[in-house]
Short mmCIF file of C-alpha atoms in Angstrom, two decimals:
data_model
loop_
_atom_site.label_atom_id
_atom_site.label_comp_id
_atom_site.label_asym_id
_atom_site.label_seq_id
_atom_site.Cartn_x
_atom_site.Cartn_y
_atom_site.Cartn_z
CA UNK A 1 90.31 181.08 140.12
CA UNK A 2 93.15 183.42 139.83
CA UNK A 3 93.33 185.28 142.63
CA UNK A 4 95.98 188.42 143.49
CA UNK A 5 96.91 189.55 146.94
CA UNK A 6 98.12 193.02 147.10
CA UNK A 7 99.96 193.61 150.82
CA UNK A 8 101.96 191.13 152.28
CA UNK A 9 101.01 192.35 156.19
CA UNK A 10 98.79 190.03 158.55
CA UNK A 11 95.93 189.83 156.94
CA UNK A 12 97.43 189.31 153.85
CA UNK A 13 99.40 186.52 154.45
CA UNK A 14 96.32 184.98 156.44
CA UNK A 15 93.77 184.98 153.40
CA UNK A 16 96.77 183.54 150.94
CA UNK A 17 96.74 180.78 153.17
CA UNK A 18 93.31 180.10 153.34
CA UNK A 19 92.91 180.18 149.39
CA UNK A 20 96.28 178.95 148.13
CA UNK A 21 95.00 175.43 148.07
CA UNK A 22 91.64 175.92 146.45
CA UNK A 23 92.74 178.66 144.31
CA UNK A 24 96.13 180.15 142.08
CA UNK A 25 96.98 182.79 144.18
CA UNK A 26 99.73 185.49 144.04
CA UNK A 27 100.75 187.93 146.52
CA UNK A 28 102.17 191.51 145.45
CA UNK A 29 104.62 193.26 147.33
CA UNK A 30 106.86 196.29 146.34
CA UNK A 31 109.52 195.10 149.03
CA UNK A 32 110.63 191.53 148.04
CA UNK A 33 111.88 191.16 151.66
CA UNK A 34 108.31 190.78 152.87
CA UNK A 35 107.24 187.65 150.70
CA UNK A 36 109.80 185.66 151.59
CA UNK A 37 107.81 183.26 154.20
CA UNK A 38 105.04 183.26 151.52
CA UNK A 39 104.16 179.29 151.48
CA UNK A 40 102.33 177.95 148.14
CA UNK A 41 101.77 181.28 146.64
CA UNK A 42 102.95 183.09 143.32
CA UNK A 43 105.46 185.86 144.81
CA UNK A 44 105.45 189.36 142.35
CA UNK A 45 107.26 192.73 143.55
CA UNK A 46 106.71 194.44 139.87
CA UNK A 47 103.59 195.62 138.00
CA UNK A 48 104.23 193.44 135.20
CA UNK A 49 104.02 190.46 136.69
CA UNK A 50 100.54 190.89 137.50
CA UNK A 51 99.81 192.02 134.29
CA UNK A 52 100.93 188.28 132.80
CA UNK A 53 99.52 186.86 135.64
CA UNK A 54 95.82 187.87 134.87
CA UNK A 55 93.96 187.67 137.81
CA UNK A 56 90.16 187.39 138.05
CA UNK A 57 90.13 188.96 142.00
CA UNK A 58 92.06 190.66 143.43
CA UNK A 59 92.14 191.61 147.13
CA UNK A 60 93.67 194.72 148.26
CA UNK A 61 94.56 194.28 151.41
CA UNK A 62 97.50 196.80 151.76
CA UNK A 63 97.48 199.07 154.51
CA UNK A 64 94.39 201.21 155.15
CA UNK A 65 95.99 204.78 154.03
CA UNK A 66 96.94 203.57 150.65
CA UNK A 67 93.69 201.28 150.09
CA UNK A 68 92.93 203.80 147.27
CA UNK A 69 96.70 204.54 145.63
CA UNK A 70 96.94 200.86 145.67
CA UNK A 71 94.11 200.55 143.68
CA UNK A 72 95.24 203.23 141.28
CA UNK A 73 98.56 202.19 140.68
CA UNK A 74 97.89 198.15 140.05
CA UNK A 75 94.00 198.81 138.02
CA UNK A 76 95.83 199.42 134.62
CA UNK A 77 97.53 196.06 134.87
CA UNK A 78 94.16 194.41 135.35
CA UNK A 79 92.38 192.92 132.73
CA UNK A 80 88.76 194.50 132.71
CA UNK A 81 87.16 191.30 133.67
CA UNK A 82 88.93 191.33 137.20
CA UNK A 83 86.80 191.70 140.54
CA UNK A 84 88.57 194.28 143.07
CA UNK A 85 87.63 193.66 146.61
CA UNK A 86 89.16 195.33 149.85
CA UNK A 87 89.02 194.01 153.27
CA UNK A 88 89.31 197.86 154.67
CA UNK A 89 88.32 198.41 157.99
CA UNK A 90 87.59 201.86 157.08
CA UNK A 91 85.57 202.82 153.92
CA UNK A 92 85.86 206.39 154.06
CA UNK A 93 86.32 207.54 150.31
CA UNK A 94 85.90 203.60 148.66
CA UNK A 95 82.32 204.37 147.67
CA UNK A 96 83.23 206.97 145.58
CA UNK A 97 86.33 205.50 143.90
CA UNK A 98 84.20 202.25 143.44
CA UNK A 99 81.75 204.36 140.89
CA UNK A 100 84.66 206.38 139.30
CA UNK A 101 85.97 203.06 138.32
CA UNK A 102 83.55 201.77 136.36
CA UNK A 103 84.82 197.97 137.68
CA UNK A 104 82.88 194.96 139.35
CA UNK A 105 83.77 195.55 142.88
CA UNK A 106 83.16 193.54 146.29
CA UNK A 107 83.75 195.57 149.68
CA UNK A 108 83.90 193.09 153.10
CA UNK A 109 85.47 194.20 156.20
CA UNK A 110 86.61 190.59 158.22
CA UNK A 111 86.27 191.83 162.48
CA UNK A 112 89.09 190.01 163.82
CA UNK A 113 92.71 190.39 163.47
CA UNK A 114 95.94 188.05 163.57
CA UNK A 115 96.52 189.99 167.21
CA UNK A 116 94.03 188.68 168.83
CA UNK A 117 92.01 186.04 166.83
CA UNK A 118 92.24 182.20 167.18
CA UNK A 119 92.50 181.70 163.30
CA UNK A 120 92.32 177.59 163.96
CA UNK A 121 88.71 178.67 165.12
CA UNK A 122 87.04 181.78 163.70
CA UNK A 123 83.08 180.51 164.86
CA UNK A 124 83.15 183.07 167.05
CA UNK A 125 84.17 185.95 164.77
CA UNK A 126 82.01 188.62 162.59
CA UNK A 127 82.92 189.73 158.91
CA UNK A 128 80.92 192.29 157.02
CA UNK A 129 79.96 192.16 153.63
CA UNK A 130 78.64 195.81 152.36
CA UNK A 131 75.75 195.08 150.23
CA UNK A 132 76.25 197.89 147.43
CA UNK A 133 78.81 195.61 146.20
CA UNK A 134 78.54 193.18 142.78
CA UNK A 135 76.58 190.17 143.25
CA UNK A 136 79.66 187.61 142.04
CA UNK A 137 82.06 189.03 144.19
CA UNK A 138 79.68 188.77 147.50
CA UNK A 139 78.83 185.22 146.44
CA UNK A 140 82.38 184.25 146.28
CA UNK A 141 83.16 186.42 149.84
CA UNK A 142 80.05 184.47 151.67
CA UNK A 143 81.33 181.34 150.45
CA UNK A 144 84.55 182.11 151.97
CA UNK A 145 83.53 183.43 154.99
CA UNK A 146 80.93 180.89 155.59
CA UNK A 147 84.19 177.90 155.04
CA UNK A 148 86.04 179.93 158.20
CA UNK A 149 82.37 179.62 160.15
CA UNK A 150 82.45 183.23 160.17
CA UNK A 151 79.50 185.02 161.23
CA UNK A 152 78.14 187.34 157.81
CA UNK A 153 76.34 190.46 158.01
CA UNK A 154 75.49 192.41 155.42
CA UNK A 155 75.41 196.40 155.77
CA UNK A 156 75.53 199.01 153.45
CA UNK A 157 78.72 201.68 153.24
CA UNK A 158 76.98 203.64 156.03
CA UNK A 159 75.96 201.26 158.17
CA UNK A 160 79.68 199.79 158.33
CA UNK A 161 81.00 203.20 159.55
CA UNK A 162 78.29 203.73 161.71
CA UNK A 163 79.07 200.12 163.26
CA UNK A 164 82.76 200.34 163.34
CA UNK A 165 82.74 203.67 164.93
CA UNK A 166 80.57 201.96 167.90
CA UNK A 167 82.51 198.54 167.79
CA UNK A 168 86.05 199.29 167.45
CA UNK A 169 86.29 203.31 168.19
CA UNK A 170 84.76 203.00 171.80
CA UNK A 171 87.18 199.68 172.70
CA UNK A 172 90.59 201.41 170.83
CA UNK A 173 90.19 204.58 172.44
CA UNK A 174 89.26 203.05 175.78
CA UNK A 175 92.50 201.25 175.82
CA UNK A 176 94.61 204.19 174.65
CA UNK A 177 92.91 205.97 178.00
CA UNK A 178 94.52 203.20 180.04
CA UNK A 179 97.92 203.05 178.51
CA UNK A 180 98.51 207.03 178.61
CA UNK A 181 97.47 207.02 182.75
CA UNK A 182 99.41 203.60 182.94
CA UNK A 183 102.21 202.84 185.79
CA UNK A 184 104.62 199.71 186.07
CA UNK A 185 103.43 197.41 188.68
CA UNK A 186 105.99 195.16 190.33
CA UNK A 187 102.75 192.92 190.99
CA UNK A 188 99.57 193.30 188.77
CA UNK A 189 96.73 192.01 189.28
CA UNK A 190 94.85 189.59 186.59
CA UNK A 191 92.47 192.45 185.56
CA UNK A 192 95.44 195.06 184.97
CA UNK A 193 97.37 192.30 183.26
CA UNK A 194 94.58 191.55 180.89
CA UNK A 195 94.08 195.32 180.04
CA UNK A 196 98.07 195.17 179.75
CA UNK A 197 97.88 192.57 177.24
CA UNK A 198 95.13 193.94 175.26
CA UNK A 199 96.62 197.12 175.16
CA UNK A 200 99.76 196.18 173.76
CA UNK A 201 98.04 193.97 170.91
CA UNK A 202 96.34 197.33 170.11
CA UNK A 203 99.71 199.12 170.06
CA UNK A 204 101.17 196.73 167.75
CA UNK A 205 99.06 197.26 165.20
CA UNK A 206 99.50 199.85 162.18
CA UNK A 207 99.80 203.44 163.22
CA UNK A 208 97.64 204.11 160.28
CA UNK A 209 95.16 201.78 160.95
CA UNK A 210 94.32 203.11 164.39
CA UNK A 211 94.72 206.31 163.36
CA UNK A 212 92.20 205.82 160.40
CA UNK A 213 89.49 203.98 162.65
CA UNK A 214 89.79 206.49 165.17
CA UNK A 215 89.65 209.60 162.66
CA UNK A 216 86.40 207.62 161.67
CA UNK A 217 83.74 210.64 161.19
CA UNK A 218 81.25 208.53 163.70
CA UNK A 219 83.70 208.95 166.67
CA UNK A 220 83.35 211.87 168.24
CA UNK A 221 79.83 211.42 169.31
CA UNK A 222 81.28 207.70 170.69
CA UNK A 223 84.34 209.60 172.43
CA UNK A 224 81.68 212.38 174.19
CA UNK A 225 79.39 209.65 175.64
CA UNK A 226 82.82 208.23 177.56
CA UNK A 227 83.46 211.17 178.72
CA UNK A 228 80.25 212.08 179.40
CA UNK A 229 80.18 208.71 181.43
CA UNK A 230 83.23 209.98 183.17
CA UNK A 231 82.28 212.62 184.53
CA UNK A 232 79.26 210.58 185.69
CA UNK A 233 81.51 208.08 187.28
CA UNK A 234 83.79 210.80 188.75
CA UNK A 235 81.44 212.79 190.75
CA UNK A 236 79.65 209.34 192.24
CA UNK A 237 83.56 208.63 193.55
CA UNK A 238 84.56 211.88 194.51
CA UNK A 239 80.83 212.29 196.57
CA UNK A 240 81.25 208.44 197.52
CA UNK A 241 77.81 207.78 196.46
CA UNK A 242 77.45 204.43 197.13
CA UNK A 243 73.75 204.24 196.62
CA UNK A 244 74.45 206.24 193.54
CA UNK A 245 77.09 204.05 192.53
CA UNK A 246 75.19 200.52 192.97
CA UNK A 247 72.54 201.71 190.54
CA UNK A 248 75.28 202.82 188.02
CA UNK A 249 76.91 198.95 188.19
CA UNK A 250 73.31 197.21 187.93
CA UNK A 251 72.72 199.78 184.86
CA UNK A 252 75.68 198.35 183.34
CA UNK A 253 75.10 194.68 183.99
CA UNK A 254 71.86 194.84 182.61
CA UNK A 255 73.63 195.88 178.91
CA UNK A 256 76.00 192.83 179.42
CA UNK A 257 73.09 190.49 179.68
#
């Protein structure tokens, strides 16, 4: 198959190395500087490359605040036959572009990142593939997914928000609470260096990215219950509750288990 790449970020570069041996895949980049460690892949920085190219999918995987103005500016260079797909991790607005265009469409959202995934072992990762999408293009994503040993679940548009708002929202903004109140410490201790290093992973991410997940419309209600846990947590150490307090940590347990 004839497969585009639009984006030549992380995740990018990760699926054109997963499909440039099974597949003819190009990657398309407006700055040429940014496909240069492209291995075994087609390398295109103008429109009409892609156009002579013909691809039968293509996989936007630019970043998340031009998902859509990708889409618009590299469609008419498509032939009509060609499967778009995104790997957004938010959908906000997709649904709605996805019906305008008239074109067989797969959505999937992969729930790991270069930052912190092992990508030699993925068996313990999720992906989502949203079921409104075209049946070709999820049978091609499942087969995919299911090569990496990826986990697959299958949610509608509204079910992804719902779930990234819970799985991503609560953890990003979490660690954004620790970095902002954070001090240098001559000697850290293993659980501050572990927050340290997952909160600088976070922070090297794309601005837009977190800023998109966060500005999910599902987050508020996730940012009041912390706080509402908070305040919970405040008063049992300000009153040093310790009864109080020993109930709160078995509470918690018990939704590890």
């Amino acid at each position: 198959m004839k497969i585009l790449i639009m984006g030549a970020g992380k995740m990018g570069s990760f699926f054109a190395d997963v499909l440039s041996f099974e597949h003819e895949v190009a990657m398309f980049d407006k700055d040429p500087a940014r496909l240069r460690f492209t291995f075994n892949t087609l390398r295109f920085s103008k429109l009409e490359e892609i156009k002579e190219f013909e691809p039968e999918l293509l996989i936007n995987a630019v970043t998340v605040k031009y998902t859509i103005e990708a889409y618009k500016e590299v469609i008419p260079y498509l032939p009509e036959r060609c499967i778009i797909s995104d790997i957004a991790s938010v959908k906000t607005g997709l649904p709605e572009f996805y019906k305008d265009a008239g074109r067989p469409f797969v959505s999937t959202h992969p729930m790991f990142g270069p930052t912190f995934a092992n990508l030699s072992d993925l068996s313990t990762q999720n992906t989502i593939i949203i079921s409104e999408s075209d049946h070709l293009g999820k049978v091609f994503f499942k087969d995919l997914y299911s090569k990496l040993h990826l986990n697959i679940f299958e949610y509608t548009f509204q079910e992804h928000d719902e779930t990234i708002a819970y799985s991503l929202s609560i953890p990003f903004a979490s660690t954004l609470v620790f970095a902002s109140v954070m001090k240098h410490q001559d000697a850290p201790g293993t659980t501050f260096k572990k927050h340290m290093n997952i909160a600088r992973g976070l922070l090297s991410e794309d601005d837009y990215l977190l800023t998109e997940i966060l500005f999910n419309p599902h987050t508020p209600q996730q940012l009041e219950d912390i706080q509402k846990q908070l305040s919970i947590l405040q008063k049992m150490v300000e009153e040093k509750d310790t009864s109080g307090m020993i109930k709160y940590l078995n509470a918690i347990r018990g939704k590890l288990k």
